[in-house]
Amino acid sequence: MSKKLVLAFSGGMDSTVLLYMAAAQGYSEIHTVTFDYGQRHSRELECMGVQYQLIKEKYPNITVTNKTLDVTYLKDISPTSSLTNEGIDNPDISKIAGDAQPVSYVPFRNQMFVTICCAYAESLKADEVWYGAAQVDSLAGYWDGSQEFVDSLNSLVSLNRQHRIRVGAPLLSLSKADIIRQGVELGVNFGDTWTCYSNREDRLADATTPSSSLRLAGFISANYRDPIVYLQQEKLDEIYEAKGCNYIP
């Protein structure tokens, strides 16, 4: 019997590692769902396309599909997030300490996206849905990236009388450094993943944004250099050198 999985896939670092983990764990069918919600950091959608082709080449014996859904209505109903409203500045990492919930939080985004993935899973007769919540998400104030959220969602989904689906977040117990080490082991091309919430015209990532700062801290902790280029690259190269960080093989 085929082992089917539906996976929420953004093109970011975490969901890309999750995709490779699923392929390595023997799923015969991986059906990815990507959400275009008009996000400020739309470059991640480009990275999704690259990673989608790479995974198909690396695992030719696995059925991998992608649906990219237009959910840009989120920009209209959730204008309170810096990801859906470019009139709201992304915060500097040094200015958000102690915030209960970051301004980049999109109201109920994960609940909507995972629910859509569950609907797709039921139509495919797939028993599992994964999304890329990581340990740092809950610590950073994203309630929909917490273990409590996953447990509650599974309790709700279990009410389905005919098709039981399990929602999983396999990265939830892992630090960013752990996720990066896992990705390196699986051969992930991190140079074609995108994490930064800025949308610079020069297409450089900005190390001062919270998402980039957490990504960089993970790479340095894992003793690797982040292969993407940052606005602050010269300073980062000095840090990499001082810390003895390696290039990813």
PDB file of C-alpha atoms in Angstrom:
ATOM      1  CA  MET A   1       0.000   0.000   0.000  1.00  0.00           C
ATOM      2  CA  SER A   2       1.359   3.424  -0.914  1.00  0.00           C
ATOM      3  CA  LYS A   3       2.370   5.728   1.900  1.00  0.00           C
ATOM      4  CA  LYS A   4       0.963   9.184   1.127  1.00  0.00           C
ATOM      5  CA  LEU A   5       1.762  12.528   2.709  1.00  0.00           C
ATOM      6  CA  VAL A   6       0.483  16.060   2.149  1.00  0.00           C
ATOM      7  CA  LEU A   7       3.070  18.686   3.061  1.00  0.00           C
ATOM      8  CA  ALA A   8       2.738  22.455   3.372  1.00  0.00           C
ATOM      9  CA  PHE A   9       5.724  23.689   1.381  1.00  0.00           C
ATOM     10  CA  SER A  10       6.757  27.341   1.293  1.00  0.00           C
ATOM     11  CA  GLY A  11      10.255  27.217  -0.175  1.00  0.00           C
ATOM     12  CA  GLY A  12      11.701  28.280   3.156  1.00  0.00           C
ATOM     13  CA  MET A  13      14.506  26.486   4.933  1.00  0.00           C
ATOM     14  CA  ASP A  14      12.336  24.529   7.367  1.00  0.00           C
ATOM     15  CA  SER A  15       9.744  23.223   4.922  1.00  0.00           C
ATOM     16  CA  THR A  16      12.489  22.259   2.459  1.00  0.00           C
ATOM     17  CA  VAL A  17      14.263  20.169   5.088  1.00  0.00           C
ATOM     18  CA  LEU A  18      10.888  18.667   5.973  1.00  0.00           C
ATOM     19  CA  LEU A  19      10.359  17.698   2.327  1.00  0.00           C
ATOM     20  CA  TYR A  20      13.731  15.921   2.206  1.00  0.00           C
ATOM     21  CA  MET A  21      12.989  14.176   5.497  1.00  0.00           C
ATOM     22  CA  ALA A  22       9.731  12.837   4.084  1.00  0.00           C
ATOM     23  CA  ALA A  23      11.462  11.559   0.959  1.00  0.00           C
ATOM     24  CA  ALA A  24      14.175   9.874   3.015  1.00  0.00           C
ATOM     25  CA  GLN A  25      11.608   8.231   5.299  1.00  0.00           C
ATOM     26  CA  GLY A  26      10.078   6.224   2.489  1.00  0.00           C
ATOM     27  CA  TYR A  27       6.872   8.026   1.533  1.00  0.00           C
ATOM     28  CA  SER A  28       5.883   6.818  -1.909  1.00  0.00           C
ATOM     29  CA  GLU A  29       3.731   9.874  -2.616  1.00  0.00           C
ATOM     30  CA  ILE A  30       4.432  13.396  -1.361  1.00  0.00           C
ATOM     31  CA  HIS A  31       1.853  15.989  -2.359  1.00  0.00           C
ATOM     32  CA  THR A  32       3.071  19.485  -1.543  1.00  0.00           C
ATOM     33  CA  VAL A  33       0.833  22.539  -1.206  1.00  0.00           C
ATOM     34  CA  THR A  34       2.246  26.043  -1.566  1.00  0.00           C
ATOM     35  CA  PHE A  35       0.283  29.130  -0.567  1.00  0.00           C
ATOM     36  CA  ASP A  36       0.636  32.412  -2.401  1.00  0.00           C
ATOM     37  CA  TYR A  37      -0.891  34.859   0.048  1.00  0.00           C
ATOM     38  CA  GLY A  38       0.741  37.963  -1.370  1.00  0.00           C
ATOM     39  CA  GLN A  39       3.521  37.633   1.159  1.00  0.00           C
ATOM     40  CA  ARG A  40       6.111  40.363   1.242  1.00  0.00           C
ATOM     41  CA  HIS A  41       8.903  37.794   0.938  1.00  0.00           C
ATOM     42  CA  SER A  42       7.564  36.350  -2.317  1.00  0.00           C
ATOM     43  CA  ARG A  43      11.059  35.194  -3.273  1.00  0.00           C
ATOM     44  CA  GLU A  44      10.340  32.054  -1.257  1.00  0.00           C
ATOM     45  CA  LEU A  45       7.896  31.053  -4.010  1.00  0.00           C
ATOM     46  CA  GLU A  46      10.769  31.113  -6.515  1.00  0.00           C
ATOM     47  CA  CYS A  47      12.794  28.908  -4.175  1.00  0.00           C
ATOM     48  CA  MET A  48       9.878  26.519  -3.883  1.00  0.00           C
ATOM     49  CA  GLY A  49       9.981  26.001  -7.659  1.00  0.00           C
ATOM     50  CA  VAL A  50      13.704  25.237  -7.572  1.00  0.00           C
ATOM     51  CA  GLN A  51      13.407  22.843  -4.634  1.00  0.00           C
ATOM     52  CA  TYR A  52      10.444  21.089  -6.223  1.00  0.00           C
ATOM     53  CA  GLN A  53      12.532  20.258  -9.288  1.00  0.00           C
ATOM     54  CA  LEU A  54      15.547  19.223  -7.186  1.00  0.00           C
ATOM     55  CA  ILE A  55      13.569  16.773  -5.046  1.00  0.00           C
ATOM     56  CA  LYS A  56      12.031  15.171  -8.142  1.00  0.00           C
ATOM     57  CA  GLU A  57      15.514  14.688  -9.619  1.00  0.00           C
ATOM     58  CA  LYS A  58      16.984  13.318  -6.390  1.00  0.00           C
ATOM     59  CA  TYR A  59      14.111  10.894  -5.749  1.00  0.00           C
ATOM     60  CA  PRO A  60      12.846   9.814  -9.208  1.00  0.00           C
ATOM     61  CA  ASN A  61      11.063   6.768  -7.752  1.00  0.00           C
ATOM     62  CA  ILE A  62       8.823   8.889  -5.517  1.00  0.00           C
ATOM     63  CA  THR A  63       5.683  10.601  -6.785  1.00  0.00           C
ATOM     64  CA  VAL A  64       6.034  14.286  -5.882  1.00  0.00           C
ATOM     65  CA  THR A  65       3.376  16.808  -6.889  1.00  0.00           C
ATOM     66  CA  ASN A  66       2.737  20.451  -6.095  1.00  0.00           C
ATOM     67  CA  LYS A  67      -0.337  22.643  -5.991  1.00  0.00           C
ATOM     68  CA  THR A  68       0.257  26.373  -5.610  1.00  0.00           C
ATOM     69  CA  LEU A  69      -2.916  28.006  -4.317  1.00  0.00           C
ATOM     70  CA  ASP A  70      -3.876  31.649  -4.680  1.00  0.00           C
ATOM     71  CA  VAL A  71      -4.957  32.780  -1.213  1.00  0.00           C
ATOM     72  CA  THR A  72      -4.104  36.448  -1.660  1.00  0.00           C
ATOM     73  CA  TYR A  73      -7.358  37.309   0.077  1.00  0.00           C
ATOM     74  CA  LEU A  74      -5.257  37.151   3.253  1.00  0.00           C
ATOM     75  CA  LYS A  75      -3.853  40.567   2.348  1.00  0.00           C
ATOM     76  CA  ASP A  76      -7.400  41.925   2.586  1.00  0.00           C
ATOM     77  CA  ILE A  77      -8.551  40.197   5.753  1.00  0.00           C
ATOM     78  CA  SER A  78      -5.227  40.280   7.639  1.00  0.00           C
ATOM     79  CA  PRO A  79      -3.639  43.694   7.035  1.00  0.00           C
ATOM     80  CA  THR A  80      -2.182  43.745  10.566  1.00  0.00           C
ATOM     81  CA  SER A  81       0.914  41.698   9.654  1.00  0.00           C
ATOM     82  CA  SER A  82       4.166  43.049   8.238  1.00  0.00           C
ATOM     83  CA  LEU A  83       4.093  40.107   5.803  1.00  0.00           C
ATOM     84  CA  THR A  84       0.780  41.128   4.235  1.00  0.00           C
ATOM     85  CA  ASN A  85       1.028  44.907   4.612  1.00  0.00           C
ATOM     86  CA  GLU A  86       4.152  46.598   3.306  1.00  0.00           C
ATOM     87  CA  GLY A  87       3.117  49.725   5.150  1.00  0.00           C
ATOM     88  CA  ILE A  88       4.146  47.974   8.374  1.00  0.00           C
ATOM     89  CA  ASP A  89       7.891  47.790   8.919  1.00  0.00           C
ATOM     90  CA  ASN A  90       9.494  44.479   9.722  1.00  0.00           C
ATOM     91  CA  PRO A  91      10.977  44.780  13.214  1.00  0.00           C
ATOM     92  CA  ASP A  92      14.671  44.803  13.976  1.00  0.00           C
ATOM     93  CA  ILE A  93      15.664  41.731  16.004  1.00  0.00           C
ATOM     94  CA  SER A  94      17.059  43.988  18.741  1.00  0.00           C
ATOM     95  CA  LYS A  95      13.651  45.624  19.310  1.00  0.00           C
ATOM     96  CA  ILE A  96      11.320  42.655  19.785  1.00  0.00           C
ATOM     97  CA  ALA A  97      12.631  41.065  22.963  1.00  0.00           C
ATOM     98  CA  GLY A  98       9.725  40.218  25.225  1.00  0.00           C
ATOM     99  CA  ASP A  99       7.013  40.674  22.591  1.00  0.00           C
ATOM    100  CA  ALA A 100       4.167  38.212  23.202  1.00  0.00           C
ATOM    101  CA  GLN A 101       3.472  37.983  19.467  1.00  0.00           C
ATOM    102  CA  PRO A 102       5.604  39.426  16.630  1.00  0.00           C
ATOM    103  CA  VAL A 103       4.222  41.891  14.096  1.00  0.00           C
ATOM    104  CA  SER A 104       5.057  39.353  11.363  1.00  0.00           C
ATOM    105  CA  TYR A 105       2.364  37.013  12.726  1.00  0.00           C
ATOM    106  CA  VAL A 106      -0.442  36.505  10.168  1.00  0.00           C
ATOM    107  CA  PRO A 107      -3.709  35.839  12.052  1.00  0.00           C
ATOM    108  CA  PHE A 108      -4.709  32.182  11.882  1.00  0.00           C
ATOM    109  CA  ARG A 109      -2.510  31.584   8.838  1.00  0.00           C
ATOM    110  CA  ASN A 110      -1.229  28.177   9.914  1.00  0.00           C
ATOM    111  CA  GLN A 111      -4.671  26.987  10.970  1.00  0.00           C
ATOM    112  CA  MET A 112      -6.102  27.916   7.576  1.00  0.00           C
ATOM    113  CA  PHE A 113      -3.219  26.405   5.635  1.00  0.00           C
ATOM    114  CA  VAL A 114      -3.095  23.145   7.577  1.00  0.00           C
ATOM    115  CA  THR A 115      -6.874  22.789   7.327  1.00  0.00           C
ATOM    116  CA  ILE A 116      -6.669  23.169   3.548  1.00  0.00           C
ATOM    117  CA  CYS A 117      -3.930  20.532   3.511  1.00  0.00           C
ATOM    118  CA  CYS A 118      -6.188  18.213   5.522  1.00  0.00           C
ATOM    119  CA  ALA A 119      -9.009  18.679   3.003  1.00  0.00           C
ATOM    120  CA  TYR A 120      -6.590  17.807   0.206  1.00  0.00           C
ATOM    121  CA  ALA A 121      -5.304  14.784   2.163  1.00  0.00           C
ATOM    122  CA  GLU A 122      -8.813  13.443   2.593  1.00  0.00           C
ATOM    123  CA  SER A 123      -9.463  13.669  -1.148  1.00  0.00           C
ATOM    124  CA  LEU A 124      -6.198  11.802  -1.810  1.00  0.00           C
ATOM    125  CA  LYS A 125      -6.874   9.245   0.930  1.00  0.00           C
ATOM    126  CA  ALA A 126      -3.633  10.314   2.593  1.00  0.00           C
ATOM    127  CA  ASP A 127      -3.360   9.764   6.329  1.00  0.00           C
ATOM    128  CA  GLU A 128      -0.779  12.404   7.230  1.00  0.00           C
ATOM    129  CA  VAL A 129      -0.255  16.135   6.868  1.00  0.00           C
ATOM    130  CA  TRP A 130       3.013  17.819   7.823  1.00  0.00           C
ATOM    131  CA  TYR A 131       3.843  21.486   8.251  1.00  0.00           C
ATOM    132  CA  GLY A 132       7.112  23.147   9.114  1.00  0.00           C
ATOM    133  CA  ALA A 133       6.625  24.572  12.598  1.00  0.00           C
ATOM    134  CA  ALA A 134       9.956  24.547  14.431  1.00  0.00           C
ATOM    135  CA  GLN A 135      10.976  24.866  18.062  1.00  0.00           C
ATOM    136  CA  VAL A 136      11.952  28.511  17.666  1.00  0.00           C
ATOM    137  CA  ASP A 137       8.504  29.464  16.278  1.00  0.00           C
ATOM    138  CA  SER A 138       6.758  28.750  19.559  1.00  0.00           C
ATOM    139  CA  LEU A 139       9.528  30.466  21.523  1.00  0.00           C
ATOM    140  CA  ALA A 140       9.230  33.528  19.265  1.00  0.00           C
ATOM    141  CA  GLY A 141       5.529  33.985  20.045  1.00  0.00           C
ATOM    142  CA  TYR A 142       3.816  32.149  17.194  1.00  0.00           C
ATOM    143  CA  TRP A 143       1.030  30.267  18.991  1.00  0.00           C
ATOM    144  CA  ASP A 144       0.182  28.380  15.783  1.00  0.00           C
ATOM    145  CA  GLY A 145       3.674  26.925  15.745  1.00  0.00           C
ATOM    146  CA  SER A 146       3.415  25.287  19.164  1.00  0.00           C
ATOM    147  CA  GLN A 147       2.903  21.716  20.354  1.00  0.00           C
ATOM    148  CA  GLU A 148      -0.347  22.793  21.994  1.00  0.00           C
ATOM    149  CA  PHE A 149      -1.615  23.985  18.607  1.00  0.00           C
ATOM    150  CA  VAL A 150      -0.689  20.697  16.913  1.00  0.00           C
ATOM    151  CA  ASP A 151      -2.316  18.649  19.688  1.00  0.00           C
ATOM    152  CA  SER A 152      -5.500  20.722  19.580  1.00  0.00           C
ATOM    153  CA  LEU A 153      -5.696  20.530  15.807  1.00  0.00           C
ATOM    154  CA  ASN A 154      -5.307  16.758  15.912  1.00  0.00           C
ATOM    155  CA  SER A 155      -8.091  16.574  18.472  1.00  0.00           C
ATOM    156  CA  LEU A 156     -10.343  18.539  16.120  1.00  0.00           C
ATOM    157  CA  VAL A 157      -9.402  16.548  13.007  1.00  0.00           C
ATOM    158  CA  SER A 158     -10.055  13.286  14.847  1.00  0.00           C
ATOM    159  CA  LEU A 159     -13.774  14.138  14.843  1.00  0.00           C
ATOM    160  CA  ASN A 160     -13.837  13.165  11.167  1.00  0.00           C
ATOM    161  CA  ARG A 161     -16.006  10.039  11.141  1.00  0.00           C
ATOM    162  CA  GLN A 162     -14.682   8.415   7.993  1.00  0.00           C
ATOM    163  CA  HIS A 163     -11.109   9.510   7.402  1.00  0.00           C
ATOM    164  CA  ARG A 164      -8.611   9.993  10.210  1.00  0.00           C
ATOM    165  CA  ILE A 165      -5.699  12.283   9.435  1.00  0.00           C
ATOM    166  CA  ARG A 166      -2.727  12.961  11.666  1.00  0.00           C
ATOM    167  CA  VAL A 167      -1.198  16.431  11.593  1.00  0.00           C
ATOM    168  CA  GLY A 168       2.529  16.307  12.240  1.00  0.00           C
ATOM    169  CA  ALA A 169       5.227  18.912  12.845  1.00  0.00           C
ATOM    170  CA  PRO A 170       8.416  16.802  12.919  1.00  0.00           C
ATOM    171  CA  LEU A 171      10.679  19.839  13.362  1.00  0.00           C
ATOM    172  CA  LEU A 172       8.928  21.058  16.486  1.00  0.00           C
ATOM    173  CA  SER A 173      11.453  19.518  18.868  1.00  0.00           C
ATOM    174  CA  LEU A 174      14.469  20.633  16.824  1.00  0.00           C
ATOM    175  CA  SER A 175      16.560  23.779  17.133  1.00  0.00           C
ATOM    176  CA  LYS A 176      17.546  25.690  13.995  1.00  0.00           C
ATOM    177  CA  ALA A 177      21.021  24.176  14.260  1.00  0.00           C
ATOM    178  CA  ASP A 178      19.514  20.677  14.430  1.00  0.00           C
ATOM    179  CA  ILE A 179      17.368  21.399  11.360  1.00  0.00           C
ATOM    180  CA  ILE A 180      20.404  22.618   9.427  1.00  0.00           C
ATOM    181  CA  ARG A 181      22.482  19.578  10.395  1.00  0.00           C
ATOM    182  CA  GLN A 182      19.622  17.341   9.292  1.00  0.00           C
ATOM    183  CA  GLY A 183      19.392  19.218   6.003  1.00  0.00           C
ATOM    184  CA  VAL A 184      23.132  18.985   5.342  1.00  0.00           C
ATOM    185  CA  GLU A 185      22.989  15.246   5.992  1.00  0.00           C
ATOM    186  CA  LEU A 186      20.110  14.898   3.511  1.00  0.00           C
ATOM    187  CA  GLY A 187      21.820  17.000   0.839  1.00  0.00           C
ATOM    188  CA  VAL A 188      19.547  20.053   0.959  1.00  0.00           C
ATOM    189  CA  ASN A 189      20.637  22.963  -1.244  1.00  0.00           C
ATOM    190  CA  PHE A 190      20.223  25.767   1.312  1.00  0.00           C
ATOM    191  CA  GLY A 191      21.357  28.359  -1.226  1.00  0.00           C
ATOM    192  CA  ASP A 192      17.948  28.049  -2.869  1.00  0.00           C
ATOM    193  CA  THR A 193      15.853  28.506   0.253  1.00  0.00           C
ATOM    194  CA  TRP A 194      14.556  31.837   1.517  1.00  0.00           C
ATOM    195  CA  THR A 195      13.831  32.917   5.071  1.00  0.00           C
ATOM    196  CA  CYS A 196      14.187  36.688   5.164  1.00  0.00           C
ATOM    197  CA  TYR A 197      11.003  38.720   5.608  1.00  0.00           C
ATOM    198  CA  SER A 198      12.481  41.783   3.880  1.00  0.00           C
ATOM    199  CA  ASN A 199      11.776  42.471   0.229  1.00  0.00           C
ATOM    200  CA  ARG A 200      14.835  44.396  -0.862  1.00  0.00           C
ATOM    201  CA  GLU A 201      15.172  45.426  -4.504  1.00  0.00           C
ATOM    202  CA  ASP A 202      18.792  44.209  -4.526  1.00  0.00           C
ATOM    203  CA  ARG A 203      17.487  40.741  -3.460  1.00  0.00           C
ATOM    204  CA  LEU A 204      19.844  40.586  -0.495  1.00  0.00           C
ATOM    205  CA  ALA A 205      18.692  39.119   2.796  1.00  0.00           C
ATOM    206  CA  ASP A 206      18.828  41.397   5.838  1.00  0.00           C
ATOM    207  CA  ALA A 207      20.440  39.888   8.926  1.00  0.00           C
ATOM    208  CA  THR A 208      18.637  42.310  11.244  1.00  0.00           C
ATOM    209  CA  THR A 209      15.179  40.866  10.557  1.00  0.00           C
ATOM    210  CA  PRO A 210      14.106  38.288  13.170  1.00  0.00           C
ATOM    211  CA  SER A 211      13.666  35.467  10.655  1.00  0.00           C
ATOM    212  CA  SER A 212      17.127  35.983   9.154  1.00  0.00           C
ATOM    213  CA  SER A 213      18.736  36.466  12.539  1.00  0.00           C
ATOM    214  CA  LEU A 214      17.375  33.126  13.777  1.00  0.00           C
ATOM    215  CA  ARG A 215      18.455  31.415  10.560  1.00  0.00           C
ATOM    216  CA  LEU A 216      21.986  32.796  10.823  1.00  0.00           C
ATOM    217  CA  ALA A 217      22.256  31.862  14.494  1.00  0.00           C
ATOM    218  CA  GLY A 218      21.308  28.320  13.514  1.00  0.00           C
ATOM    219  CA  PHE A 219      23.960  28.098  10.826  1.00  0.00           C
ATOM    220  CA  ILE A 220      26.666  29.469  13.106  1.00  0.00           C
ATOM    221  CA  SER A 221      25.621  27.148  15.935  1.00  0.00           C
ATOM    222  CA  ALA A 222      25.770  24.214  13.501  1.00  0.00           C
ATOM    223  CA  ASN A 223      29.251  25.423  12.463  1.00  0.00           C
ATOM    224  CA  TYR A 224      28.288  26.200   8.874  1.00  0.00           C
ATOM    225  CA  ARG A 225      28.236  29.323   6.699  1.00  0.00           C
ATOM    226  CA  ASP A 226      24.826  30.287   5.338  1.00  0.00           C
ATOM    227  CA  PRO A 227      25.215  30.105   1.527  1.00  0.00           C
ATOM    228  CA  ILE A 228      22.791  32.961   0.779  1.00  0.00           C
ATOM    229  CA  VAL A 229      24.113  36.521   0.550  1.00  0.00           C
ATOM    230  CA  TYR A 230      23.214  39.171   3.133  1.00  0.00           C
ATOM    231  CA  LEU A 231      23.339  42.940   3.205  1.00  0.00           C
ATOM    232  CA  GLN A 232      25.827  42.569   6.058  1.00  0.00           C
ATOM    233  CA  GLN A 233      27.926  39.910   4.261  1.00  0.00           C
ATOM    234  CA  GLU A 234      31.329  41.419   5.047  1.00  0.00           C
ATOM    235  CA  LYS A 235      30.622  41.397   8.786  1.00  0.00           C
ATOM    236  CA  LEU A 236      29.158  37.897   8.577  1.00  0.00           C
ATOM    237  CA  ASP A 237      32.272  36.603   6.816  1.00  0.00           C
ATOM    238  CA  GLU A 238      34.322  37.927   9.742  1.00  0.00           C
ATOM    239  CA  ILE A 239      32.054  36.087  12.180  1.00  0.00           C
ATOM    240  CA  TYR A 240      32.200  32.872  10.155  1.00  0.00           C
ATOM    241  CA  GLU A 241      35.997  33.098  10.125  1.00  0.00           C
ATOM    242  CA  ALA A 242      36.228  33.801  13.858  1.00  0.00           C
ATOM    243  CA  LYS A 243      33.853  30.917  14.684  1.00  0.00           C
ATOM    244  CA  GLY A 244      35.556  28.490  12.312  1.00  0.00           C
ATOM    245  CA  CYS A 245      32.346  27.902  10.344  1.00  0.00           C
ATOM    246  CA  ASN A 246      32.625  25.561   7.363  1.00  0.00           C
ATOM    247  CA  TYR A 247      31.222  25.827   3.878  1.00  0.00           C
ATOM    248  CA  ILE A 248      28.462  23.299   3.273  1.00  0.00           C
ATOM    249  CA  PRO A 249      29.979  20.485   1.162  1.00  0.00           C
TER     250      PRO A 249
END
